[in-house]
Amino acid sequence: MVKRNSSKTICIGGEAGQGLVTIGQLLCKALVRSGYHIVITQSYQSRIRGGHNDFFIRTSVDPVAAPSKTTDLLIALDQASISEHGHLMNRDGLVVLDAILDPETHHALKVPFKDLAGDGFLNIAALTIAGALLGLNESLIQKLISDTFHKKDKAILEENLLVFEKALKWVREAAPAFEGLPPASPKGPRRLMLNGNEAIALGAIAAGVRSGFFYPMTPATSIMLTFIKHARTMGIVFEQAEDEIAAVNMAIGASFCGAPSLVATSGGGFALMAEGISLAAMTETPLVIAVAQRPGPATGLPTRTEQGDLLFVLHSGHGEFPRAIFAPGDVEECFSLTQKAFEISEKSQGPAFVLTDQFLADSYRAVLPFDRIDTKPLQSVAHAPDTKTPYQRYALTPDGLSPRLYPGMSHHLVIADSDEHTEDGHITEDLSIRKKMVEKRLKKTALLLSERIPPSFTGDSHPHVLFICWGSAKGAVEEAAERLRTPSLRTATLHFSQVWPLAPDDFLPVIQSAGVVVSVEGNATGQFAGILQRETGLRLEKQITRYDGLPLTPSYILSAFEKIDEGH
Amino acid sequence: MVKRNSSKTICIGGEAGQGLVTIGQLLCKALVRSGYHIVITQSYQSRIRGGHNDFFIRTSVDPVAAPSKTTDLLIALDQASISEHGHLMNRDGLVVLDAILDPETHHALKVPFKDLAGDGFLNIAALTIAGALLGLNESLIQKLISDTFHKKDKAILEENLLVFEKALKWVREAAPAFEGLPPASPKGPRRLMLNGNEAIALGAIAAGVRSGFFYPMTPATSIMLTFIKHARTMGIVFEQAEDEIAAVNMAIGASFCGAPSLVATSGGGFALMAEGISLAAMTETPLVIAVAQRPGPATGLPTRTEQGDLLFVLHSGHGEFPRAIFAPGDVEECFSLTQKAFEISEKSQGPAFVLTDQFLADSYRAVLPFDRIDTKPLQSVAHAPDTKTPYQRYALTPDGLSPRLYPGMSHHLVIADSDEHTEDGHITEDLSIRKKMVEKRLKKTALLLSERIPPSFTGDSHPHVLFICWGSAKGAVEEAAERLRTPSLRTATLHFSQVWPLAPDDFLPVIQSAGVVVSVEGNATGQFAGILQRETGLRLEKQITRYDGLPLTPSYILSAFEKIDEGH
Amino acid sequence: MSTLKDYGSFETAWCPGCGNFSILKAVKQALVQCNLAPHDVLFVSGIGQAAKAPHYLHANVFNGLHGRSLPVATGAKLANPHLTVIAESGDGCNYGEGGNHFLAAIRRNIDITLLVHDNRVYGLTKGQASPTSPEGFVSKAQPDGNPSLPFNPVAVATVMQAGFVARGFAGEMAHLTDLICQAIAHKGFSLVDILQPCVSFNRLNTFSWYQEHCRKLENSYDPTNQRGALDVAMMDENRLPIGVIYRNKRPSFKEKAEGSSSERAFGLQPFNQALFEEVLAHYY
Amino acid sequence: MSTLKDYGSFETAWCPGCGNFSILKAVKQALVQCNLAPHDVLFVSGIGQAAKAPHYLHANVFNGLHGRSLPVATGAKLANPHLTVIAESGDGCNYGEGGNHFLAAIRRNIDITLLVHDNRVYGLTKGQASPTSPEGFVSKAQPDGNPSLPFNPVAVATVMQAGFVARGFAGEMAHLTDLICQAIAHKGFSLVDILQPCVSFNRLNTFSWYQEHCRKLENSYDPTNQRGALDVAMMDENRLPIGVIYRNKRPSFKEKAEGSSSERAFGLQPFNQALFEEVLAHYY
Ligand SMILES: Cc1ncc(C[n+]2csc(CCOP(=O)(O)OP(=O)(O)O)c2C)c(N)n1
Ligand SMILES: Cc1ncc(C[n+]2csc(CCOP(=O)(O)OP(=O)(O)O)c2C)c(N)n1
Ligand code: SF4
Ligand code: SF4
Ligand SMILES: [Mg+2]
Ligand SMILES: [Mg+2]
């Protein structure tokens, strides 16, 4: 029933601190520059050295969007990699390992790394050998090494290139039996190699973000590190806050003064921001928070993945107010939806969220250079010299949106209040005003709905089997649907990249036209299925869930589906 | 359509600091001791002196459970009370006011308070006059004054009694036209006069609470002040924390060590506890939080009422875990459900919530002395000398509950972890254990469900109109249903005093047997109706909501119902 | 030239006789003395009686959450370095709920001014002990007396090398006005802890109690000597020095982080596509 | 008599060469030296590399949230005054996320011991500046250098009159063991800030750097003199004094709040119906 898949998967395994991520990143870059598609799955432990980490690269000439773990090429930096991943090897697979390790029963290439690379260049030797085995262009690898090290000491660059040549010569001679990748053509526009977190940071920058605040927390930290890396170039302020409460309040302060702001965190840190989210809503201050989910409750599995915080993000903050939640399905969407989140947050003058997870955060992909959507400048209402005096920050209007000025930018005074307030922003206990202000804030739902992104439908119309999913599950679910399809079994996927607010008309007809409907989520309780039921009354009884800390894969989905299907 | 109601309502209005709450409380006590029922509605501003506050007492010979504002006796301590409440006066109503104030067009009794009460005894004079007008027994009032002041200086008591006599004499002579209360008989057991917050504190004490932690926040503060008042007697520890994050973590630490703990807060403070709630769930530590709702978002209306935080409380905390949420409908339930919350929290080793609001928090009622449910001692598993060695705090069991020991109470070591953990409590990254632990935690839902409190149904079977409500709305909705009833219109109320978890079988048949179903909530978005829809697929389209900061009243509900009914 | 009239006058929700009134007056006078126009000033406050103060004058206002005025002020100042940013709130707000931000703000040294109405009590929630309440302070929440030592904000700020540390008294208006002026003028984080009688809930530290216990620092006092300043900051309650207790010339956050916190941050420039391409180039 | 063996030995998730190893050893030795049995000790930790330490010895453990070890420890100690309660975590945990609890714990003076593995960096999240990182410390999060002044925990604790304030160094095991013993023995809140090299992320404050800069306090040093202690606590980096910097005999929370925090609090007594009736009587 399951179709054979044409991609190849490379796994690099080893201890934290052995440099496996460097090897992985360089190999990714080589693949992307060579014209291949990639999907990366990184798995690491909550420690700095030791333990066992791995870096899976699934690559293909054709577009590929889902992770896979059945491995063709295993680069084992330690013995544990063989015991952990040996069973995942495909029949024609090859294990590349140091001469001193034991390949057990596997077809192996034992590499004299010590001789080839001395003490600090293992990564270059491994890259070179992997590149050669996969059939990548040698000069492309050489150029990649030059590009990577040209900023360092010239001597270092040369040592690297020397290792490259030694390793290349060695592997040519060793010439193990291994079928490389089919050739790809690097034509078309150059592509970027980016993971989800980098794409979020770049999406924020593209949207015109002007400030960023955070407290470090895996797996969100690299969003802010990417942001900071480019802050000087883009003229953006940032600060590492003393805690998450400070981070969200700093962002609100900056945004209030006209510097759109990005905050990034994960579940536990997000929990501390709940009061601030309510503040943004009440003061009508734009605020974008990227939440990179990891398995909870509490500290949980800090370096693994889950889609367990959807309902929490949807309902966080006391009191009632609208919000928008985007859930990117891939790296492109991390970019485009972050941009969108800023746009909608500025327009609606309230909170918007980008909900991602460790899998997507760390998953590199090859993407086309972004078309920056030319959003109307975020600060459109900043100058309003003709605003009537006295300026009323919360003037009641038919659509609930009041003209927004920034303090210090005109002679108008801007007054914002976390208490219930009058139109001019002052604290009030007038209960008839209270009622109007509640209605004003809730009216913004109409704007959010009018700008919503409907779910994307892929596959056969009137499917026998329809999978429903959201966020990072996209690639895995779509591939599963594809692999499940037979001439007599129509399959399709409905993916939500915006999970709130929802307009049932967008998707009810599709769901109702399907035979079996199965929701697929990376959590234990089927949170999104619950939301759909609340909003539509539709009961999604068939659910595929995963909550062991690993990302959904096509094979996981297909084997879970088989069980559901039997029961049915 | 609306039936005439037989109760009387007394309103005491004035500035903060004028002592209107003291008058109100004393009058309540006099009414309760005289055998009347009472329902109090307090309305005050977020300030210490000045402004306008009021204290409404609805009282009746027959049980009464809902607030009403149409006033029979207005005790106006300032002019604003007349302009604010004059329009609420019933036709036969009387305004009692100081001789120097202007009664406008109202039937009034002008009292020479200065002469009667000098400079510090206005409250006694007002109490005496109100008592006399209502027809309360004079010696009962006298005794009440003695009881209240007997602990003070004897001279002060005597001055008070002197004022009582002067005022009594004066009002007998003045003899204004006013129909007092029909006589009540104070037979049956003595009743307590308690508000919702006091009842929560006493419920916790009855449950065997041993510690309490808080950071002040209206309208929750008086829960903890009541708790503290009795702490020394009951041998309970308490501490005012530096912030809400500390409060919830202190409670978890105390509970972990065997001292069941109460935390009380309101929305904004609760927002800061979200991470701690997730911690309680992950470490499987009992935790009871009383959340007294006020209108949000953010600071909102700090001294008013709303039922706006239901979804937030239901979903607060990252990650997935079960919880129980109780929503008392009256003062008795504040007591009994807090007790129940402790019981279920200890049994399920996780978080439980008591969700109330400013209206109920401050609403005094006459209640029968509580039957303390003799809960199994909360600490049942504390001593387990026969526990196998090494003790496993998170031993996997069929029902998900592991034997719980306290540190330092035996030679066993108790190890709790906020990370995903092994059975013995140590941090792990073993993903197969992760999966089992998720399932272990979620299994507790079965226990919560088996101990659930089903909604209470009152009124006619197969009603033409069924109202659905939760929490403090109970009395108002039940009275509205009663007043709506005619021989040809069958009405009923379904009240949820536990809002999570829900077992649809408990109530679906009732709902399906009804004609028109109307949900009534003290919020703007119909949060509970959404939960019902998620859990049952039933769409409750007819909703009565209130979000102006005031409590639901029978008249509010009836007039909103008329509008719905017209549309229908 | 701005005048007192520019700053308006409003009805308040404070108790008659409260120390907040004179603080409000001193703040307004200081703004005039510093010649600041209302629209160039941003007040950020938390929640409490003190935190209502910014509602009672004309200026930009962000009245945020209890305990969180400093982070909001920090974000605001980073976004718009041209604004004079003043955080104003109570002792509970700043040293209780917001204690962590107080520490961080001192270390960070962003150019904002913090005015603390220090009435040694939680006023708005009706009289519980605050971080500055005296040991033994009795309330309904502390019936056996406050078991904690009071927090000494000026001593902690001084030991942490805050740029400007002052203590004022609501009963010394002219003196207080001058302290606030100096605090605003200081480039970097400045603290003015203002002793404030609360007539409703603090029966110990009344106007007359403060009048008896406060002493203005002599002209000869040198606030630039940290060791001496610590001695002064730690003086016991019988001799509560008021004045500028400590000051230094530590570079402010802005001076240190010019690269990232320059005025470019300010949100009104058009998007620079060329710079964005430069950023993207890292990822080919 | 407890022995080192009672405290077991475990595999760790720390980097080879990390200062945490010797701190762990010193802690175990101190427990033995204080003759405490594992089941009478409760460790409460936060999240970070340091916070994993309690998993690596035999004792009761509550490994809670990042930054929140002190409140949990406080609740635990109030619930069971018989337990020896030790909060153990990193500099980020205690002085960053948990800064407000640090201040409150000092003021409250509950009898718990705080051990801070102070590696001047956020280790577990891979090297961002922590509150104790030097000014100018460069990382991916602070590419222009840390703009904040480092937090000096011993100086702040001393100025706030903490009961017991010590600084140790992971490279001086016997000395450190003794400090931890004294801290545990002290009745009231005690702080041991432990200078800890992080070989992965702190290239400035290495083992040898500390060896060069740390000086043990002389025997003649008098830690009961607060003024002198402050001088010592504030000494600059070139002369980092280690030892007991300050101590006093402030009554602990328990001594002051005997009425409410007595052992009656402990949760195992049967319910007393008569007392409950006494409570109800207030409401008739
Ligand atoms: C998160 C949160 N916790 C608690 C409160 C309740 N609260 C409002 S004001 C206040 C105390 C105010 O004390 P202080 O800051 O000293 O100001 P004061 O009223 O004394 O001027 C508290 C605890 C709140 N609004 N938000
Ligand atoms: C609320 C919250 N915010 C952030 C984190 C992420 N986090 C885990 S450990 C850590 C820093 C640890 O630094 P430190 O306490 O100094 O310990 P070290 O690792 O250096 O020993 C952070 C920020 C978290 N777990 N929880
Ligand atoms: S409660 Fe105290 S601080 Fe607040 S206004 Fe009244 S006197 Fe002033
Ligand atoms: S990262 Fe630093 S502190 Fe953490 S284990 Fe490694 S060396 Fe030690
Ligand atoms: Mg105060
Ligand atoms: Mg550290």
Short mmCIF file of N, CA, C and O in Angstrom, two decimals, chain A residues 56-100:
data_model
loop_
_atom_site.label_atom_id
_atom_site.label_comp_id
_atom_site.label_asym_id
_atom_site.label_seq_id
_atom_site.Cartn_x
_atom_site.Cartn_y
_atom_site.Cartn_z
N PHE A 56 19.55 14.26 10.68
CA PHE A 56 19.08 13.52 9.50
C PHE A 56 18.84 14.49 8.34
O PHE A 56 18.14 15.48 8.50
N ILE A 57 19.42 14.11 7.20
CA ILE A 57 19.17 14.90 5.98
C ILE A 57 18.42 14.00 5.01
O ILE A 57 18.95 12.97 4.58
N ARG A 58 17.22 14.39 4.72
CA ARG A 58 16.55 13.67 3.64
C ARG A 58 16.67 14.55 2.41
O ARG A 58 16.38 15.75 2.46
N THR A 59 17.12 13.98 1.31
CA THR A 59 17.40 14.81 0.14
C THR A 59 16.89 14.12 -1.11
O THR A 59 16.77 12.90 -1.16
N SER A 60 16.58 14.93 -2.09
CA SER A 60 15.96 14.37 -3.29
C SER A 60 16.07 15.38 -4.43
O SER A 60 16.20 16.58 -4.21
N VAL A 61 16.02 14.86 -5.64
CA VAL A 61 16.00 15.75 -6.81
C VAL A 61 14.66 16.47 -6.87
O VAL A 61 14.58 17.65 -7.16
N ASP A 62 13.62 15.74 -6.53
CA ASP A 62 12.28 16.33 -6.55
C ASP A 62 11.98 16.97 -5.20
O ASP A 62 12.56 16.59 -4.19
N PRO A 63 11.04 17.88 -5.21
CA PRO A 63 10.69 18.50 -3.93
C PRO A 63 10.32 17.44 -2.89
O PRO A 63 9.68 16.44 -3.21
N VAL A 64 10.76 17.66 -1.68
CA VAL A 64 10.46 16.74 -0.60
C VAL A 64 10.18 17.60 0.62
O VAL A 64 10.79 18.66 0.80
N ALA A 65 9.23 17.23 1.43
CA ALA A 65 8.83 18.14 2.51
C ALA A 65 8.67 17.44 3.84
O ALA A 65 8.33 18.07 4.84
N ALA A 66 8.95 16.15 3.88
CA ALA A 66 8.72 15.43 5.13
C ALA A 66 9.98 14.73 5.57
O ALA A 66 10.81 14.34 4.75
N PRO A 67 10.14 14.56 6.87
CA PRO A 67 11.33 13.85 7.35
C PRO A 67 11.19 12.35 7.13
O PRO A 67 10.09 11.82 7.02
N SER A 68 12.31 11.69 7.05
CA SER A 68 12.30 10.23 7.00
C SER A 68 13.51 9.76 7.76
O SER A 68 14.53 10.44 7.84
N LYS A 69 13.42 8.60 8.35
CA LYS A 69 14.55 8.14 9.15
C LYS A 69 15.20 6.88 8.59
O LYS A 69 16.24 6.47 9.08
N THR A 70 14.60 6.26 7.60
CA THR A 70 15.29 5.09 7.05
C THR A 70 16.49 5.60 6.27
O THR A 70 16.36 6.42 5.36
N THR A 71 17.64 5.12 6.67
CA THR A 71 18.89 5.78 6.32
C THR A 71 19.64 5.06 5.20
O THR A 71 19.72 3.84 5.20
N ASP A 72 20.19 5.87 4.30
CA ASP A 72 21.02 5.31 3.23
C ASP A 72 22.50 5.45 3.56
O ASP A 72 23.30 4.58 3.24
N LEU A 73 22.82 6.57 4.15
CA LEU A 73 24.22 6.82 4.47
C LEU A 73 24.29 7.26 5.93
O LEU A 73 23.71 8.27 6.31
N LEU A 74 24.99 6.47 6.74
CA LEU A 74 25.12 6.80 8.16
C LEU A 74 26.55 7.22 8.45
O LEU A 74 27.48 6.42 8.25
N ILE A 75 26.73 8.43 8.85
CA ILE A 75 28.06 8.89 9.24
C ILE A 75 28.11 8.83 10.76
O ILE A 75 27.51 9.66 11.45
N ALA A 76 28.80 7.82 11.24
CA ALA A 76 28.76 7.54 12.68
C ALA A 76 30.02 8.06 13.34
O ALA A 76 31.11 7.59 13.08
N LEU A 77 29.84 9.06 14.19
CA LEU A 77 31.01 9.64 14.87
C LEU A 77 31.31 8.89 16.17
O LEU A 77 32.32 9.14 16.81
N ASP A 78 30.40 8.05 16.57
CA ASP A 78 30.66 7.24 17.76
C ASP A 78 29.96 5.90 17.63
O ASP A 78 29.16 5.68 16.72
N GLN A 79 30.27 5.01 18.54
CA GLN A 79 29.72 3.66 18.46
C GLN A 79 28.20 3.68 18.68
O GLN A 79 27.46 2.93 18.05
N ALA A 80 27.77 4.60 19.55
CA ALA A 80 26.33 4.66 19.86
C ALA A 80 25.51 4.92 18.60
O ALA A 80 24.38 4.44 18.48
N SER A 81 26.07 5.66 17.66
CA SER A 81 25.32 5.96 16.44
C SER A 81 24.96 4.68 15.72
O SER A 81 23.93 4.59 15.06
N ILE A 82 25.85 3.70 15.82
CA ILE A 82 25.58 2.44 15.12
C ILE A 82 24.52 1.65 15.85
O ILE A 82 23.57 1.15 15.25
N SER A 83 24.63 1.60 17.17
CA SER A 83 23.59 0.85 17.88
C SER A 83 22.24 1.56 17.79
O SER A 83 21.20 0.93 17.71
N GLU A 84 22.25 2.91 17.81
CA GLU A 84 21.00 3.65 17.75
C GLU A 84 20.34 3.62 16.38
O GLU A 84 19.13 3.57 16.26
N HIS A 85 21.17 3.75 15.34
CA HIS A 85 20.59 3.97 14.02
C HIS A 85 20.80 2.82 13.05
O HIS A 85 20.25 2.84 11.95
N GLY A 86 21.63 1.84 13.44
CA GLY A 86 21.92 0.72 12.54
C GLY A 86 20.64 0.09 11.99
O GLY A 86 20.53 -0.18 10.79
N HIS A 87 19.66 -0.06 12.84
CA HIS A 87 18.44 -0.76 12.40
C HIS A 87 17.64 0.05 11.38
O HIS A 87 16.69 -0.45 10.79
N LEU A 88 17.99 1.32 11.24
CA LEU A 88 17.27 2.15 10.27
C LEU A 88 17.86 2.07 8.87
O LEU A 88 17.33 2.65 7.92
N MET A 89 19.01 1.36 8.74
CA MET A 89 19.71 1.35 7.46
C MET A 89 18.90 0.62 6.38
O MET A 89 18.36 -0.46 6.61
N ASN A 90 18.86 1.22 5.21
CA ASN A 90 18.27 0.53 4.06
C ASN A 90 19.21 -0.57 3.59
O ASN A 90 20.40 -0.58 3.92
N ARG A 91 18.67 -1.45 2.78
CA ARG A 91 19.46 -2.61 2.38
C ARG A 91 20.77 -2.21 1.70
O ARG A 91 21.82 -2.77 1.98
N ASP A 92 20.76 -1.22 0.82
CA ASP A 92 21.98 -0.82 0.10
C ASP A 92 22.75 0.24 0.86
O ASP A 92 23.66 0.86 0.31
N GLY A 93 22.39 0.47 2.08
CA GLY A 93 23.00 1.57 2.83
C GLY A 93 24.45 1.33 3.18
O GLY A 93 24.94 0.19 3.17
N LEU A 94 25.11 2.43 3.52
CA LEU A 94 26.53 2.36 3.87
C LEU A 94 26.76 3.11 5.18
O LEU A 94 26.22 4.21 5.37
N VAL A 95 27.57 2.48 6.05
CA VAL A 95 27.95 3.17 7.28
C VAL A 95 29.37 3.70 7.11
O VAL A 95 30.28 2.95 6.77
N VAL A 96 29.54 4.99 7.33
CA VAL A 96 30.88 5.59 7.28
C VAL A 96 31.30 5.82 8.72
O VAL A 96 30.58 6.48 9.48
N LEU A 97 32.44 5.27 9.11
CA LEU A 97 32.82 5.43 10.51
C LEU A 97 34.34 5.43 10.67
O LEU A 97 35.07 5.07 9.74
N ASP A 98 34.78 5.85 11.81
CA ASP A 98 36.20 5.90 12.08
C ASP A 98 36.74 4.47 12.14
O ASP A 98 36.05 3.54 12.59
N ALA A 99 37.96 4.32 11.70
CA ALA A 99 38.56 3.00 11.65
C ALA A 99 38.53 2.29 13.00
O ALA A 99 38.48 1.06 13.07
N ILE A 100 38.52 3.06 14.07
CA ILE A 100 38.58 2.39 15.37
C ILE A 100 37.20 1.94 15.87
O ILE A 100 37.08 1.29 16.90
#
